[in-house]
XYZ file of C-alpha atoms in Angstrom:
563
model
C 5.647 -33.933 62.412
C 4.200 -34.988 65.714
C 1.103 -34.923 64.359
C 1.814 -37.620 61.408
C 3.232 -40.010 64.144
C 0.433 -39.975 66.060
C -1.388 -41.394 62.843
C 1.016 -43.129 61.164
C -0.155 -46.891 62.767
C -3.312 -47.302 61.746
C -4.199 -43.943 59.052
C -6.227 -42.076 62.025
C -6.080 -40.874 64.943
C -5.588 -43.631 68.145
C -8.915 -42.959 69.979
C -8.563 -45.756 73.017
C -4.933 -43.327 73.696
C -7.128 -40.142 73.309
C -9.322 -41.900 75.603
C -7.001 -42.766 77.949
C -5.243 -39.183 77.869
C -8.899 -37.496 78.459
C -8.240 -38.841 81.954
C -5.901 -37.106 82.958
C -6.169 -34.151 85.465
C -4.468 -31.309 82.936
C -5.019 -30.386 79.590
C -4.691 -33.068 76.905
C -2.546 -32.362 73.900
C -4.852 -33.446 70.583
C -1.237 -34.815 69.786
C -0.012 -36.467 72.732
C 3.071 -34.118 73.650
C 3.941 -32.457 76.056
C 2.737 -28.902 76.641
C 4.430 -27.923 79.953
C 1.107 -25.641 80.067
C -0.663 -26.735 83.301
C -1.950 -23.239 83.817
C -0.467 -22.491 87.678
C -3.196 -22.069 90.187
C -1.002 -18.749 91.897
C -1.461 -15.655 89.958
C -4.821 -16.337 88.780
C -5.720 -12.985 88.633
C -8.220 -12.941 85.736
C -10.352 -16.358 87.201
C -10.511 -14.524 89.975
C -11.506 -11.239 88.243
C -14.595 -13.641 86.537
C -15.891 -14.721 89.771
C -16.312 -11.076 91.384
C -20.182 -9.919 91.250
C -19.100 -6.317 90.111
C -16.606 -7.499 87.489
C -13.837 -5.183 88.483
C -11.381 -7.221 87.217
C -7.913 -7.074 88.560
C -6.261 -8.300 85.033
C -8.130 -4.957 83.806
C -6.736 -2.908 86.377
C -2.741 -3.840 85.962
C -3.503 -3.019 82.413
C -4.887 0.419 82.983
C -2.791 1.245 85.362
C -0.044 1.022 83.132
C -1.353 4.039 81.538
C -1.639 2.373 78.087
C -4.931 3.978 77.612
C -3.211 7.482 77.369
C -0.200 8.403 76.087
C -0.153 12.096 75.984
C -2.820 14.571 77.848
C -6.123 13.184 78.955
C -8.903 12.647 76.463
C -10.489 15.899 74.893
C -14.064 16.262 74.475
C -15.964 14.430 71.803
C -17.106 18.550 71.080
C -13.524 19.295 70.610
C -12.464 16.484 68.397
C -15.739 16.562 66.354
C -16.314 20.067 65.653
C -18.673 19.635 62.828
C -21.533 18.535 65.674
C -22.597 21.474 67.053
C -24.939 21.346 70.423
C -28.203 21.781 69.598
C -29.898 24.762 70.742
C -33.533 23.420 70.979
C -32.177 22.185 74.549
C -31.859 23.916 77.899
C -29.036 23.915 79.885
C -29.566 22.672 83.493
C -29.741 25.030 86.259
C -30.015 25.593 89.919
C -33.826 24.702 89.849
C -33.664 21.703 87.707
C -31.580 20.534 90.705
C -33.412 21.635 92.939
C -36.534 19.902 91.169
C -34.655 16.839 91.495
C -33.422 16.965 94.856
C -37.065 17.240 96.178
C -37.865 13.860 95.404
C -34.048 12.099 95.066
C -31.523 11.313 97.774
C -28.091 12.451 98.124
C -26.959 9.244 96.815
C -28.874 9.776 93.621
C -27.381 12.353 92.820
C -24.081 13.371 91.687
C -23.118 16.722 91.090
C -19.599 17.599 88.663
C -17.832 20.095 91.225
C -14.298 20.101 89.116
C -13.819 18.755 85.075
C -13.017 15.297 85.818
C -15.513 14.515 89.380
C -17.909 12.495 86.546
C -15.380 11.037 84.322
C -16.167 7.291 84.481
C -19.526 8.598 83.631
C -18.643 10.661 81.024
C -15.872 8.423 79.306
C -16.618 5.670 77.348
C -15.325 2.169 78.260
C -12.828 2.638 74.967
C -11.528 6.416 76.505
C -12.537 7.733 72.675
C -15.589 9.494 73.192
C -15.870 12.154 76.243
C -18.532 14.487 77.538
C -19.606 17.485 79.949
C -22.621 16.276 81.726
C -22.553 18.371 84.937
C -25.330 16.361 86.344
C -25.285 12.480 87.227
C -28.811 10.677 88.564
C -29.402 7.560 89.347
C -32.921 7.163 90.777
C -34.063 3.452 92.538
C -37.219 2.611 91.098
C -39.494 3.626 87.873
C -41.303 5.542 89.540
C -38.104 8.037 89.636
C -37.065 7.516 86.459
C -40.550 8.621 85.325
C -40.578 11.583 87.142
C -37.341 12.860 85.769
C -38.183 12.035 82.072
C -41.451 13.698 82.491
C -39.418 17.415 83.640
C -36.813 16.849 81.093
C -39.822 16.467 78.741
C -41.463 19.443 79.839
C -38.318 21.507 79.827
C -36.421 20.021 77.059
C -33.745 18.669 78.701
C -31.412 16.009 76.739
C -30.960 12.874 78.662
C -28.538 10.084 78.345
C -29.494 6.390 79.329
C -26.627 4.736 81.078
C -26.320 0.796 82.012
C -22.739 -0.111 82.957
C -21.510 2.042 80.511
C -18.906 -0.868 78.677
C -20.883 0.458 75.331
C -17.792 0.077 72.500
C -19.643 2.842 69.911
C -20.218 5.481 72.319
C -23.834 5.048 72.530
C -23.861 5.213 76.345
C -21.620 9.029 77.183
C -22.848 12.746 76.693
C -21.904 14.384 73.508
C -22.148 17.514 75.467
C -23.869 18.590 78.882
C -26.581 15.927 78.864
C -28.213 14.727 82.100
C -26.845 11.443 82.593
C -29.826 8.911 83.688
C -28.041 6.139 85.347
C -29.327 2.474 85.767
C -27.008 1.506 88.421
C -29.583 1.958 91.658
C -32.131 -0.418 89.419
C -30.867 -3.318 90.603
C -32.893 -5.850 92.196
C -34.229 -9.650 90.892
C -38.187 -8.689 90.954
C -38.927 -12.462 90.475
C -37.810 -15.941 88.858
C -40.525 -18.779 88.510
C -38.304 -22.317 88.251
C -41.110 -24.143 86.423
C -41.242 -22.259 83.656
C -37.498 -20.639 83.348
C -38.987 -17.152 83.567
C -36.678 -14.398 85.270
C -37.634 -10.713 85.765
C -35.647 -7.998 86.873
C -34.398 -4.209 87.087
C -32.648 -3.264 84.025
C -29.447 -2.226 86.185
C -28.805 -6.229 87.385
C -25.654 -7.210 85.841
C -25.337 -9.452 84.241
C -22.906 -12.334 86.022
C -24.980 -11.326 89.072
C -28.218 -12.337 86.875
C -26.358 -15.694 85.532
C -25.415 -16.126 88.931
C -28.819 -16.611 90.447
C -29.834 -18.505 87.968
C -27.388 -20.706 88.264
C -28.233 -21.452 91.679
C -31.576 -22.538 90.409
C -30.431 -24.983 87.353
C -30.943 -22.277 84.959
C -28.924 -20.503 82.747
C -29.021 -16.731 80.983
C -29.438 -16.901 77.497
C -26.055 -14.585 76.936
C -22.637 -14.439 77.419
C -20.305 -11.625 77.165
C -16.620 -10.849 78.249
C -18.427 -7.562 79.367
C -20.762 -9.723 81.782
C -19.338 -8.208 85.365
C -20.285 -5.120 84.636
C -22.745 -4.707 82.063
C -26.456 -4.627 82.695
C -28.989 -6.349 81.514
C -31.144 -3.694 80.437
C -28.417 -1.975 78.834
C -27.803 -6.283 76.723
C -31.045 -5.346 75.680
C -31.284 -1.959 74.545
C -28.431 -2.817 71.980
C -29.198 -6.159 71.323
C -25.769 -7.508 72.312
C -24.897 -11.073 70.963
C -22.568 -12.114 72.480
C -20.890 -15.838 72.686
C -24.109 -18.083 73.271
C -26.287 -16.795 70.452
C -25.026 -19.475 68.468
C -27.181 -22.195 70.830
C -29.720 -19.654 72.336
C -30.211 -17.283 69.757
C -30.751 -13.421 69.568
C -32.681 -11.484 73.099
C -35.118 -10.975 70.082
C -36.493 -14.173 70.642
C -35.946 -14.945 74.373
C -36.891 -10.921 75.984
C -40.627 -12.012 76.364
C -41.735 -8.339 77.933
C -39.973 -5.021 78.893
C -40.938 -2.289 81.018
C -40.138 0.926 79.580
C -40.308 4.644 80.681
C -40.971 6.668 77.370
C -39.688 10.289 76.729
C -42.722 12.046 78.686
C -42.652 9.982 81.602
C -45.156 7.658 80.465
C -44.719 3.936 82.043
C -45.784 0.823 79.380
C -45.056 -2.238 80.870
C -45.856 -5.872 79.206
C -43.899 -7.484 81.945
C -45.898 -10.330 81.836
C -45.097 -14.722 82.137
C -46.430 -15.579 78.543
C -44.414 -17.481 76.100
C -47.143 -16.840 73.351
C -49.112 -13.437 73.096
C -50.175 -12.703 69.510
C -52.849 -9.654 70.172
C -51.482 -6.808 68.210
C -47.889 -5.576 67.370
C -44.975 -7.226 69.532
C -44.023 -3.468 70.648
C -41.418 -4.721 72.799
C -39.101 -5.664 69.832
C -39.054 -1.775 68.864
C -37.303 -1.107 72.164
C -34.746 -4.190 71.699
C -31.649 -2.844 69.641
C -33.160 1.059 69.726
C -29.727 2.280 72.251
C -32.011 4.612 74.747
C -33.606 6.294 71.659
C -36.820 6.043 72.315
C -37.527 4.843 75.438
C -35.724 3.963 78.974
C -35.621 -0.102 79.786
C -36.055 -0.534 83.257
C -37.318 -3.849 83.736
C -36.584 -7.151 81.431
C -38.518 -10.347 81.552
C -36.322 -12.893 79.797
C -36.745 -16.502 79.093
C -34.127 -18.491 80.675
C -32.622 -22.395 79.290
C -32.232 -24.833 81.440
C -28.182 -24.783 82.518
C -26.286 -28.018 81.213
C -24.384 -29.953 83.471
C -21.625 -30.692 80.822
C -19.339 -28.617 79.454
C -15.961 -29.157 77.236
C -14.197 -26.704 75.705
C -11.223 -27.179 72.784
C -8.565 -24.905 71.700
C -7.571 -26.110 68.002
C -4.908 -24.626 65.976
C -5.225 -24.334 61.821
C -3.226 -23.088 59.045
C -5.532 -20.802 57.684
C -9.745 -19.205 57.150
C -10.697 -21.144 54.482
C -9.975 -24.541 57.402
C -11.395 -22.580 59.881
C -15.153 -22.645 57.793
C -14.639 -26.293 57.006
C -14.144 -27.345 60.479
C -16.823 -25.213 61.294
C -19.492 -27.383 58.822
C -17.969 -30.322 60.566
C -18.668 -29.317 64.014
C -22.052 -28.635 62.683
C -22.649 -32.205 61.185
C -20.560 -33.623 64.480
C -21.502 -32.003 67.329
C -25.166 -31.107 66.076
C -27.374 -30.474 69.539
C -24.295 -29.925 71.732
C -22.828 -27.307 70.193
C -22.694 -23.663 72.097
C -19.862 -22.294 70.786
C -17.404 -21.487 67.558
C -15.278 -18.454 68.020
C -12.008 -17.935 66.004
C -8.828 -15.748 66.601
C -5.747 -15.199 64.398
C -2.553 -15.312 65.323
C -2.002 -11.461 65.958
C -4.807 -11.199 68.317
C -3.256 -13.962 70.526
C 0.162 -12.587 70.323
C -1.118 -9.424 71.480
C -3.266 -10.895 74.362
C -0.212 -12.768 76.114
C 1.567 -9.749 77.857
C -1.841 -9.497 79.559
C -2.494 -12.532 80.857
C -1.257 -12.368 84.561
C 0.850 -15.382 84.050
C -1.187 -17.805 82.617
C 0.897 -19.959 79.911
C -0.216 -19.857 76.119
C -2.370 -23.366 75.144
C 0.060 -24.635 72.764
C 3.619 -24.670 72.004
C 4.002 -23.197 69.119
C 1.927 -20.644 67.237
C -0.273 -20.404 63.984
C -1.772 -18.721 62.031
C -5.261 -19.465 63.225
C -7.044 -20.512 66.467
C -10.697 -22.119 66.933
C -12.431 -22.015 70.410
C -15.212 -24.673 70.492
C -17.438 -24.987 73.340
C -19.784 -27.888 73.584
C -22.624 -28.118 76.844
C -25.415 -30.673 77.366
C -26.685 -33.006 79.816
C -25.217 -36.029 79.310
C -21.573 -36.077 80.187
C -20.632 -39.623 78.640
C -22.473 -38.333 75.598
C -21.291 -35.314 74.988
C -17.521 -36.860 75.534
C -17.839 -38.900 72.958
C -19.580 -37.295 70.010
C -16.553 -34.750 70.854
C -13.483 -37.090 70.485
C -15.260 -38.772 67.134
C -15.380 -35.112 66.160
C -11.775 -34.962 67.013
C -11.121 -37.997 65.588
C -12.357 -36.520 62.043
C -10.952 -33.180 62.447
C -7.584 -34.796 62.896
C -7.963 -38.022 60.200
C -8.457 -34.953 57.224
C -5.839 -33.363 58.283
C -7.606 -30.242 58.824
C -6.692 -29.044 62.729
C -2.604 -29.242 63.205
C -2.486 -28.478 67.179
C -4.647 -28.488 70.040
C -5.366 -29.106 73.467
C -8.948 -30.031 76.111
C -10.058 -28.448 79.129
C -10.041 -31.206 82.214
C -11.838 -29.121 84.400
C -14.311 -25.721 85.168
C -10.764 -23.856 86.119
C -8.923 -25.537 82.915
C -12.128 -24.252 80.976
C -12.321 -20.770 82.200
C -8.839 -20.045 81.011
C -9.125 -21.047 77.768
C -11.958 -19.154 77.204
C -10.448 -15.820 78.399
C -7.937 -16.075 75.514
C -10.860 -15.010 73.678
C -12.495 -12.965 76.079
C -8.951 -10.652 76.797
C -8.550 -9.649 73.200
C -11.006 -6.926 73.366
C -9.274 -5.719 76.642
C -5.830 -6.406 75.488
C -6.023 -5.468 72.089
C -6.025 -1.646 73.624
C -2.887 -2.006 75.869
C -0.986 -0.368 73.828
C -2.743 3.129 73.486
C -5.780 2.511 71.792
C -7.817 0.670 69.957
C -10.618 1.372 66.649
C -13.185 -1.023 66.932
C -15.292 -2.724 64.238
C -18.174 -4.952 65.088
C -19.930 -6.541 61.548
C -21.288 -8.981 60.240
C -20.430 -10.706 56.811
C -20.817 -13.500 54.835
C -18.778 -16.752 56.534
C -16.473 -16.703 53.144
C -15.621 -12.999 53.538
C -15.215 -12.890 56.674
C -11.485 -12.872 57.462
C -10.885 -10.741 54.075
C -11.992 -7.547 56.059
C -8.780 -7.540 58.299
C -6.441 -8.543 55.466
C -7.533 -6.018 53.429
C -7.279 -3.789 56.481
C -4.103 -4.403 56.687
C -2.996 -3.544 53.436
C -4.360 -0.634 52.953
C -2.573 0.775 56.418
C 0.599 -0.835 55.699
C 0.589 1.012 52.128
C -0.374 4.006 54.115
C 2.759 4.120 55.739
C 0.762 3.969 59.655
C 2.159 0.727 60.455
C 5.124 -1.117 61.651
C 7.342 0.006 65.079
C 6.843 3.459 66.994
C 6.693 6.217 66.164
C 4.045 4.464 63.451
C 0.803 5.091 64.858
C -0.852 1.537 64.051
C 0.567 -1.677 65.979
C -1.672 -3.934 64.138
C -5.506 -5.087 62.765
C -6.584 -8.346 64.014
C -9.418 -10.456 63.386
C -11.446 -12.767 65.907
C -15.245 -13.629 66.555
C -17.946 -15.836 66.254
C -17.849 -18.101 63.589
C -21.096 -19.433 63.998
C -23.368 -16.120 63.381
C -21.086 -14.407 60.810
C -19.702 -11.714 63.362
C -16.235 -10.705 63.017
C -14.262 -8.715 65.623
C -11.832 -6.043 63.188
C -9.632 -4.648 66.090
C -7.090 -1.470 64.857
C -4.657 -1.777 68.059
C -2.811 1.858 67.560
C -0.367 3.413 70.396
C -2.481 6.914 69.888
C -5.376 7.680 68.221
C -5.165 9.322 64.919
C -6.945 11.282 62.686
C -4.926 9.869 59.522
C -5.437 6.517 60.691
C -9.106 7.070 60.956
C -9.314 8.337 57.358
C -7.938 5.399 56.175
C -10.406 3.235 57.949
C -13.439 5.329 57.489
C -15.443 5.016 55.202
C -13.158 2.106 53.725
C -14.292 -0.208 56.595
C -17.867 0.735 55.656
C -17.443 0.155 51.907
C -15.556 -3.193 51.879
C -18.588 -4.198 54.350
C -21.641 -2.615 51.413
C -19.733 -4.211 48.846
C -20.234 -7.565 50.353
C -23.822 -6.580 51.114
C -22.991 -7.047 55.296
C -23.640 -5.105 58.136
C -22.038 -2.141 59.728
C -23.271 -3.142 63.126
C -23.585 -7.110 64.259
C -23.888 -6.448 67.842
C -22.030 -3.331 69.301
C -24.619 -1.201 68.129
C -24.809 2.578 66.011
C -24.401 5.245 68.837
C -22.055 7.989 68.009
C -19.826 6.444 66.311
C -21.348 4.948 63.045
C -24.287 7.389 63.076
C -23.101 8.324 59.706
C -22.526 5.262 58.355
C -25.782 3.472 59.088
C -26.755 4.037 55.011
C -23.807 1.526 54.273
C -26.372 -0.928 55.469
C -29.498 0.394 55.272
C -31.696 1.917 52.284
C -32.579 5.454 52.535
C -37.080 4.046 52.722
C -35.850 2.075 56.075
C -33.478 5.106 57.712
C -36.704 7.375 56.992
C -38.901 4.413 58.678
C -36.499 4.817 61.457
C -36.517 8.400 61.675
C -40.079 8.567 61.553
C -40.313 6.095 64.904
C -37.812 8.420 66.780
C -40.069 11.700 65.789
C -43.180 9.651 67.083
C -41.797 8.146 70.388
C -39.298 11.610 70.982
C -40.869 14.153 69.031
C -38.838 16.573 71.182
C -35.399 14.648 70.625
C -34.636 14.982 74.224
C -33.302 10.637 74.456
C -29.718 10.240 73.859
C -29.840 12.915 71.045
C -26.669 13.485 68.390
C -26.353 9.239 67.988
C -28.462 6.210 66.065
C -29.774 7.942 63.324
């Protein structure tokens, strides 16, 4: 094997040649071969897709406009394919002089009337096309001060709203169930403020949130979240479901680093605790109620976020292994290795890759060959001739116990950028082919992988997968290592009702059995509304009922979802 001549000389790996190869202006092969990768500048499509403020990614857009998404008719209604969930009666349905209410104190361009079926569909549709509504109405007011006044009527006149960020929500937490108003976030979009002694940044809820990473980068700072989702997703909306994401691993969760929120409650009420102050311990932390509650109980309109300083350094390795169990163990080394510089751990398997290359505008695969296995490792600091080299000793070890087989290094930001999007496209990919069931959970490290192979199984005796006219293409497996979180993706040309019997409640089970979470970072909404009790015990769902009656005790915020 190439990899046993590499060590043969001297029983490890020869550093002063990895040394030498780290030189070099394109990727270095962990084994010194050739990899006839060199990622071509032309057709750099999805780079170019990262660097646009509004995220509308032109890798995205060849694969929609494929018509992948939709095989057969358009999309039904969520009403039509979930009959049991009847619209509640208790609200009103919007007339004439509800509009007319809110034209008195909204522009035309806050406003958007439906005037055939499909005039609101990006609004209505989630980002996975699963979940559809029939929202008539569309507002999206510029300041609080709007927002307020439109909760307040819908109070008064119980009228169901919907809080919208940028709407890439994968449980359908963020569309109409039926004709709710849909309260958008997309005119709340301004930087209020940013103080560069202390890292403090405040803003609308509707920034995004590359454009927020963006400015802060300017200033040596850095957001405390990452997310393939980043051009278009707001940061209000990272909030309200307590996204993740791929730097909680060296930042932690927007639990700890949202220090205030400004929120407009169900009756038009305004609470605000935007304030600069690292430490406030007078009375309950109120804001954490509102991180993680999806638009239940209140509207986010303005964050206040604590922001690390941005490293200067940055490497990024893309390491092949034969299988999960090699995956954890090079995970506790990178731990005892890379320690302080360590920022990122994300693993994919070998389907999720092979489903991800169609997709990739061109842009050649890392390595030659394939396996079953793949770990991402990012590593950022300060110190460039430091970080270097506690990364090749890592190496070094990885490679002397035999424990990573392939791999290669970024040489540069552009070199960097691409192999991260081999994680970041699965999502997107991984629903090319008609559709795709998503399942965000967490799990203990050892289980982790076990989820998708038992998955598997149970489709594959099902009869739903294997070539068309089967209904399931495949379930893959990928996430972040480094906080439990596994990515189950069910890539299907169709959506299917027997598929989704054979997934639900298994999914849910397996995930109770091993006493994990139905939810790591995706959120409830609509879709595991009913399977919340897998993870929680019926004294905290009535705690959490009991909060939504006190906040909404009309019901009117994002109603049929959460709980």
């Amino acid at each position: 094997m190439l990899r046993s001549s590499l060590l043969k000389s001297a029983n490890k790996p020869n550093l002063l040649l990895i040394q030498q190869q780290l030189s070099k202006s394109r990727f270095y092969s962990l084994f010194n071969r050739h990899t006839d990768l060199a990622f071509p500048n032309k057709n750099d499509a999805i780079i170019r897709a990262q660097n646009q403020a509004h995220g509308n990614s032109k890798t995205v857009g060849r694969i929609r406009n494929q018509n992948h998404y939709s095989t057969k008719a358009p999309p039904r209604f969520t009403a039509d394919i979930y009959p049991n969930i009847k619209r509640d009666s208790i609200y009103k349905k919007i007339d004439e002089k509800d509009i007319d209410y809110f034209k008195s104190f909204l522009s035309p361009s806050e406003i958007s009337l439906a005037t055939t079926e499909d005039a609101l569909d990006s609004f209505n549709e989630d980002f996975m096309k699963k979940y559809r509504g029939q929202s008539k109405v569309l507002l999206k007011p510029k300041n609080v001060e709007s927002v307020s006044k439109i909760m307040k009527y819908c109070y008064d006149n119980e009228l169901a709203v919907v809080p919208q960020g940028g709407n890439t929500g994968l449980v359908g937490g963020s569309v109409p169930v039926f004709d709710e108003i849909i309260l958008s976030m997309n005119n709340l979009n301004k930087i209020r403020d940013f103080d560069a002694v202390s890292g403090i940044f405040n803003c609308d809820a509707g920034v995004i949130l590359e454009n927020a990473d963006n400015f802060l980068a300017e200033n040596g700072y850095i957001f405390p979240l990452d997310l393939g989702a980043k051009g278009s997703c707001h940061v209000g909306g990272v909030v309200a479901t307590n996204a993740g994401g791929l730097r909680l691993l060296r930042y932690g969760s927007l639990h700890g680093s949202v220090l205030g929120l400004e929120v407009v409650m169900p009756n038009g009420d305004i609470v605000s605790s935007m304030h600069s102050l690292r430490k406030d311990n007078t009375g309950y932390d109120l804001k954490q109620m509102f991180i993680g509650s999806e638009g239940t109980i209140g509207i986010i309109t303005g964050v206040s976020i604590l922001a690390p300083i941005r490293p200067t350094s940055f490497n990024v390795s893309y390491l092949a292994v034969n299988d999960f169990e090699t995956v954890q163990k090079v995970f506790v080394r990178a731990k005892k290795e890379l320690s302080e510089i360590l920022s990122a751990f994300e693993f994919m398997d070998c389907k999720s890759q092979e489903i991800t290359k169609p997709h990739m505008g061109g842009i050649g695969f890392p390595l030659e060959n394939e396996y079953p296995f793949y770990i991402l490792i990012e590593t950022s600091g300060s110190n460039k001739e430091h970080n270097d080299e506690k990364l090749e000793t890592f190496l070094e070890k990885v490679m002397e116990e035999e424990l990573v087989v392939d791999g290669v290094i970024a040489q540069d930001e552009t070199e960097l950028k691409k192999l991260w999007q081999w994680r970041e496209m699965i999502s997107e990919c991984s629903q090319a082919g008609g559709g795709v069931y998503k399942y965000d959970v967490s799990l203990p490290l050892k289980d982790l992988y076990s989820l998708v192979e038992a998955t598997n199984e149970r489709l594959t005796k099902a009869g739903l997968v294997g070539d068309a006219p089967k209904p399931v293409i495949s379930a893959i497996g990928y996430g972040h290592v480094g906080d439990g979180n596994l990515h189950l993706n069910v890539a299907v040309r169709e959506y299917n009702k027997e598929v989704e019997k054979a997934l639900e409640p298994f999914v849910y089970q397996f995930i109770s059995e091993k006493k994990g979470s139905v939810s790591a970072e995706h959120g409830v909404g609509f879709q595991k509304k009913n399977y919340i009790q897998y993870s929680k015990s019926p004294r905290e769902i009535q705690m959490i009922k009991d909060l939504k009656k006190h906040f909404d005790p009309k019901g009117i915020l994002n109603p049929y979802k959460y709980i």
